[in-house]
């Protein structure tokens, strides 16, 4: 029985990546370091694509840098409405024209209704006509990405 178990597990050995894969990964690492790319955000991008982070290529890194990859995906956050003490664990979902907080009853904010937006480390304050929102993220670069997109697209 022990020998049979040993034989089964011998198939679980990790294959060594090919030379092309290693070269692509190393080239991607150079771009990542040159552009000071946040690994948390890059990991989110790769997860969204369904690609193992060890299969990073220069093409994927360039796509990460040049696209709005964070649109139409759930961004985990805490939401506080109008300075209430209660914070809601939710997902922020950005589209080209709206910001949606996924709740039992979704909160939908048209980007043109945003009057002001402020960034403070991992927090983004969003001010609309009649209500304000404080959105808190686990990563300050994710908060900055979120803030930059809102700031750019709420003015249009």
PDB file of C-alpha atoms in Angstrom:
ATOM      1  CA  UNK A   1       0.000   0.000   0.000  1.00  0.00           C
ATOM      2  CA  UNK A   2       2.819   2.398   0.803  1.00  0.00           C
ATOM      3  CA  UNK A   3       4.419   1.809  -2.621  1.00  0.00           C
ATOM      4  CA  UNK A   4       1.144   2.503  -4.413  1.00  0.00           C
ATOM      5  CA  UNK A   5       0.766   5.795  -2.528  1.00  0.00           C
ATOM      6  CA  UNK A   6       4.324   6.752  -3.408  1.00  0.00           C
ATOM      7  CA  UNK A   7       3.738   6.052  -7.116  1.00  0.00           C
ATOM      8  CA  UNK A   8       0.575   8.144  -7.187  1.00  0.00           C
ATOM      9  CA  UNK A   9       2.337  11.149  -5.702  1.00  0.00           C
ATOM     10  CA  UNK A  10       5.253  10.929  -8.098  1.00  0.00           C
ATOM     11  CA  UNK A  11       2.910  12.369 -10.739  1.00  0.00           C
ATOM     12  CA  UNK A  12       2.450  15.469  -8.609  1.00  0.00           C
ATOM     13  CA  UNK A  13       5.972  16.707  -9.202  1.00  0.00           C
ATOM     14  CA  UNK A  14       6.076  20.295 -10.385  1.00  0.00           C
ATOM     15  CA  UNK A  15       7.248  20.676 -13.944  1.00  0.00           C
ATOM     16  CA  UNK A  16      10.111  23.039 -14.525  1.00  0.00           C
ATOM     17  CA  UNK A  17       8.955  25.981 -16.668  1.00  0.00           C
ATOM     18  CA  UNK A  18      10.260  26.155 -20.203  1.00  0.00           C
ATOM     19  CA  UNK A  19      13.026  28.564 -21.198  1.00  0.00           C
ATOM     20  CA  UNK A  20      10.497  30.776 -23.033  1.00  0.00           C
ATOM     21  CA  UNK A  21       8.260  31.023 -19.969  1.00  0.00           C
ATOM     22  CA  UNK A  22      11.226  31.858 -17.727  1.00  0.00           C
ATOM     23  CA  UNK A  23      12.502  34.504 -20.159  1.00  0.00           C
ATOM     24  CA  UNK A  24       9.034  36.089 -20.501  1.00  0.00           C
ATOM     25  CA  UNK A  25       8.617  36.126 -16.718  1.00  0.00           C
ATOM     26  CA  UNK A  26      12.060  37.707 -16.218  1.00  0.00           C
ATOM     27  CA  UNK A  27      11.340  40.332 -18.903  1.00  0.00           C
ATOM     28  CA  UNK A  28       8.013  41.080 -17.211  1.00  0.00           C
ATOM     29  CA  UNK A  29       9.796  41.448 -13.855  1.00  0.00           C
ATOM     30  CA  UNK A  30      12.062  44.096 -15.383  1.00  0.00           C
ATOM     31  CA  UNK A  31       9.021  46.102 -16.569  1.00  0.00           C
ATOM     32  CA  UNK A  32       7.361  45.678 -13.161  1.00  0.00           C
ATOM     33  CA  UNK A  33      10.423  47.055 -11.362  1.00  0.00           C
ATOM     34  CA  UNK A  34      11.017  49.879 -13.867  1.00  0.00           C
ATOM     35  CA  UNK A  35       7.400  51.059 -13.512  1.00  0.00           C
ATOM     36  CA  UNK A  36       7.217  50.428  -9.759  1.00  0.00           C
ATOM     37  CA  UNK A  37       4.052  48.365 -10.233  1.00  0.00           C
ATOM     38  CA  UNK A  38       2.104  47.448  -7.126  1.00  0.00           C
ATOM     39  CA  UNK A  39       2.129  43.649  -6.846  1.00  0.00           C
ATOM     40  CA  UNK A  40      -1.254  43.591  -5.093  1.00  0.00           C
ATOM     41  CA  UNK A  41      -2.893  45.315  -8.064  1.00  0.00           C
ATOM     42  CA  UNK A  42      -1.026  43.196 -10.596  1.00  0.00           C
ATOM     43  CA  UNK A  43      -2.134  40.074  -8.735  1.00  0.00           C
ATOM     44  CA  UNK A  44      -5.766  41.284  -8.885  1.00  0.00           C
ATOM     45  CA  UNK A  45      -5.376  41.814 -12.635  1.00  0.00           C
ATOM     46  CA  UNK A  46      -3.876  38.363 -13.158  1.00  0.00           C
ATOM     47  CA  UNK A  47      -6.595  36.724 -11.024  1.00  0.00           C
ATOM     48  CA  UNK A  48      -9.259  38.500 -13.057  1.00  0.00           C
ATOM     49  CA  UNK A  49      -7.667  37.167 -16.245  1.00  0.00           C
ATOM     50  CA  UNK A  50      -7.491  33.678 -14.705  1.00  0.00           C
ATOM     51  CA  UNK A  51      -3.737  33.525 -15.254  1.00  0.00           C
ATOM     52  CA  UNK A  52      -1.241  32.183 -12.742  1.00  0.00           C
ATOM     53  CA  UNK A  53       1.034  34.992 -11.546  1.00  0.00           C
ATOM     54  CA  UNK A  54       4.070  32.910 -12.489  1.00  0.00           C
ATOM     55  CA  UNK A  55       2.975  33.163 -16.132  1.00  0.00           C
ATOM     56  CA  UNK A  56       3.387  36.935 -16.239  1.00  0.00           C
ATOM     57  CA  UNK A  57       4.566  38.207 -19.609  1.00  0.00           C
ATOM     58  CA  UNK A  58       5.637  41.655 -20.818  1.00  0.00           C
ATOM     59  CA  UNK A  59       2.439  41.803 -22.911  1.00  0.00           C
ATOM     60  CA  UNK A  60       0.270  41.223 -19.826  1.00  0.00           C
ATOM     61  CA  UNK A  61       2.173  43.842 -17.833  1.00  0.00           C
ATOM     62  CA  UNK A  62       1.735  46.357 -20.669  1.00  0.00           C
ATOM     63  CA  UNK A  63      -1.986  45.559 -20.810  1.00  0.00           C
ATOM     64  CA  UNK A  64      -2.144  46.120 -17.042  1.00  0.00           C
ATOM     65  CA  UNK A  65      -0.464  49.515 -17.456  1.00  0.00           C
ATOM     66  CA  UNK A  66      -2.556  50.744 -20.388  1.00  0.00           C
ATOM     67  CA  UNK A  67      -6.073  49.436 -19.761  1.00  0.00           C
ATOM     68  CA  UNK A  68      -8.879  50.184 -17.319  1.00  0.00           C
ATOM     69  CA  UNK A  69      -8.735  46.540 -16.196  1.00  0.00           C
ATOM     70  CA  UNK A  70     -10.412  47.353 -12.871  1.00  0.00           C
ATOM     71  CA  UNK A  71     -13.734  48.249 -14.538  1.00  0.00           C
ATOM     72  CA  UNK A  72     -16.577  45.770 -14.146  1.00  0.00           C
ATOM     73  CA  UNK A  73     -14.926  43.779 -11.358  1.00  0.00           C
ATOM     74  CA  UNK A  74     -15.742  43.653  -7.661  1.00  0.00           C
ATOM     75  CA  UNK A  75     -13.383  45.734  -5.529  1.00  0.00           C
ATOM     76  CA  UNK A  76     -13.684  44.715  -1.878  1.00  0.00           C
ATOM     77  CA  UNK A  77     -14.129  47.675   0.460  1.00  0.00           C
ATOM     78  CA  UNK A  78     -15.835  49.084   3.515  1.00  0.00           C
ATOM     79  CA  UNK A  79     -18.505  51.711   2.937  1.00  0.00           C
ATOM     80  CA  UNK A  80     -19.621  54.398   5.340  1.00  0.00           C
ATOM     81  CA  UNK A  81     -22.587  56.583   4.355  1.00  0.00           C
ATOM     82  CA  UNK A  82     -22.995  60.174   5.632  1.00  0.00           C
ATOM     83  CA  UNK A  83     -20.518  59.735   8.504  1.00  0.00           C
ATOM     84  CA  UNK A  84     -22.658  57.099  10.225  1.00  0.00           C
ATOM     85  CA  UNK A  85     -20.737  54.971  12.673  1.00  0.00           C
ATOM     86  CA  UNK A  86     -21.807  51.788  10.841  1.00  0.00           C
ATOM     87  CA  UNK A  87     -19.463  50.530   8.122  1.00  0.00           C
ATOM     88  CA  UNK A  88     -20.706  48.053   5.552  1.00  0.00           C
ATOM     89  CA  UNK A  89     -18.455  45.373   4.056  1.00  0.00           C
ATOM     90  CA  UNK A  90     -19.308  45.487   0.363  1.00  0.00           C
ATOM     91  CA  UNK A  91     -17.947  45.536  -3.170  1.00  0.00           C
ATOM     92  CA  UNK A  92     -17.465  48.652  -5.256  1.00  0.00           C
ATOM     93  CA  UNK A  93     -18.137  48.034  -8.926  1.00  0.00           C
ATOM     94  CA  UNK A  94     -17.039  50.667 -11.427  1.00  0.00           C
ATOM     95  CA  UNK A  95     -18.455  50.963 -14.916  1.00  0.00           C
ATOM     96  CA  UNK A  96     -17.735  53.670 -17.467  1.00  0.00           C
ATOM     97  CA  UNK A  97     -20.651  55.796 -16.214  1.00  0.00           C
ATOM     98  CA  UNK A  98     -21.588  54.479 -12.772  1.00  0.00           C
ATOM     99  CA  UNK A  99     -20.268  53.426  -9.409  1.00  0.00           C
ATOM    100  CA  UNK A 100     -22.243  50.623  -7.817  1.00  0.00           C
ATOM    101  CA  UNK A 101     -21.977  49.431  -4.239  1.00  0.00           C
ATOM    102  CA  UNK A 102     -23.316  45.895  -4.179  1.00  0.00           C
ATOM    103  CA  UNK A 103     -25.687  45.505  -1.277  1.00  0.00           C
ATOM    104  CA  UNK A 104     -29.077  43.911  -0.614  1.00  0.00           C
ATOM    105  CA  UNK A 105     -30.387  46.984  -2.421  1.00  0.00           C
ATOM    106  CA  UNK A 106     -27.571  48.164  -4.682  1.00  0.00           C
ATOM    107  CA  UNK A 107     -26.442  51.778  -4.303  1.00  0.00           C
ATOM    108  CA  UNK A 108     -25.944  53.214  -7.776  1.00  0.00           C
ATOM    109  CA  UNK A 109     -24.165  56.541  -8.277  1.00  0.00           C
ATOM    110  CA  UNK A 110     -23.950  58.129 -11.691  1.00  0.00           C
ATOM    111  CA  UNK A 111     -20.401  59.486 -12.045  1.00  0.00           C
ATOM    112  CA  UNK A 112     -21.759  62.868 -13.225  1.00  0.00           C
ATOM    113  CA  UNK A 113     -23.540  63.247  -9.843  1.00  0.00           C
ATOM    114  CA  UNK A 114     -20.235  63.277  -7.970  1.00  0.00           C
ATOM    115  CA  UNK A 115     -19.458  66.837  -6.865  1.00  0.00           C
ATOM    116  CA  UNK A 116     -16.133  66.200  -5.168  1.00  0.00           C
ATOM    117  CA  UNK A 117     -13.763  63.375  -4.444  1.00  0.00           C
ATOM    118  CA  UNK A 118     -10.881  63.241  -1.932  1.00  0.00           C
ATOM    119  CA  UNK A 119      -8.152  60.715  -1.270  1.00  0.00           C
ATOM    120  CA  UNK A 120      -6.676  60.052   2.167  1.00  0.00           C
ATOM    121  CA  UNK A 121      -4.297  57.048   2.165  1.00  0.00           C
ATOM    122  CA  UNK A 122      -6.650  54.040   1.821  1.00  0.00           C
ATOM    123  CA  UNK A 123      -9.871  56.094   2.005  1.00  0.00           C
ATOM    124  CA  UNK A 124     -11.787  57.847  -0.749  1.00  0.00           C
ATOM    125  CA  UNK A 125     -14.435  60.414   0.177  1.00  0.00           C
ATOM    126  CA  UNK A 126     -17.143  60.837  -2.431  1.00  0.00           C
ATOM    127  CA  UNK A 127     -19.464  63.812  -2.144  1.00  0.00           C
ATOM    128  CA  UNK A 128     -22.716  63.956  -4.078  1.00  0.00           C
ATOM    129  CA  UNK A 129     -25.589  66.478  -3.850  1.00  0.00           C
ATOM    130  CA  UNK A 130     -27.424  64.977  -0.908  1.00  0.00           C
ATOM    131  CA  UNK A 131     -25.139  62.271   0.466  1.00  0.00           C
ATOM    132  CA  UNK A 132     -21.487  61.518   1.072  1.00  0.00           C
ATOM    133  CA  UNK A 133     -19.684  58.185   0.997  1.00  0.00           C
ATOM    134  CA  UNK A 134     -16.442  57.087   2.563  1.00  0.00           C
ATOM    135  CA  UNK A 135     -14.934  54.088   0.768  1.00  0.00           C
ATOM    136  CA  UNK A 136     -12.091  52.259   2.524  1.00  0.00           C
ATOM    137  CA  UNK A 137      -9.770  49.815   0.780  1.00  0.00           C
ATOM    138  CA  UNK A 138      -7.088  47.444   2.080  1.00  0.00           C
ATOM    139  CA  UNK A 139      -4.481  48.849  -0.307  1.00  0.00           C
ATOM    140  CA  UNK A 140      -3.592  52.522  -0.789  1.00  0.00           C
ATOM    141  CA  UNK A 141      -2.694  51.994  -4.456  1.00  0.00           C
ATOM    142  CA  UNK A 142      -6.123  50.476  -5.087  1.00  0.00           C
ATOM    143  CA  UNK A 143      -7.658  53.503  -3.363  1.00  0.00           C
ATOM    144  CA  UNK A 144      -5.571  55.818  -5.578  1.00  0.00           C
ATOM    145  CA  UNK A 145      -6.559  53.931  -8.738  1.00  0.00           C
ATOM    146  CA  UNK A 146     -10.235  54.170  -7.701  1.00  0.00           C
ATOM    147  CA  UNK A 147      -9.878  57.874  -6.843  1.00  0.00           C
ATOM    148  CA  UNK A 148      -8.044  58.716 -10.078  1.00  0.00           C
ATOM    149  CA  UNK A 149     -10.736  57.059 -12.178  1.00  0.00           C
ATOM    150  CA  UNK A 150     -13.563  58.796 -10.308  1.00  0.00           C
ATOM    151  CA  UNK A 151     -11.817  62.170 -10.467  1.00  0.00           C
ATOM    152  CA  UNK A 152     -11.172  61.892 -14.193  1.00  0.00           C
ATOM    153  CA  UNK A 153     -14.606  60.587 -15.151  1.00  0.00           C
ATOM    154  CA  UNK A 154     -16.912  62.480 -12.779  1.00  0.00           C
ATOM    155  CA  UNK A 155     -15.983  65.813 -14.385  1.00  0.00           C
ATOM    156  CA  UNK A 156     -17.051  64.817 -17.900  1.00  0.00           C
TER     157      UNK A 156
END
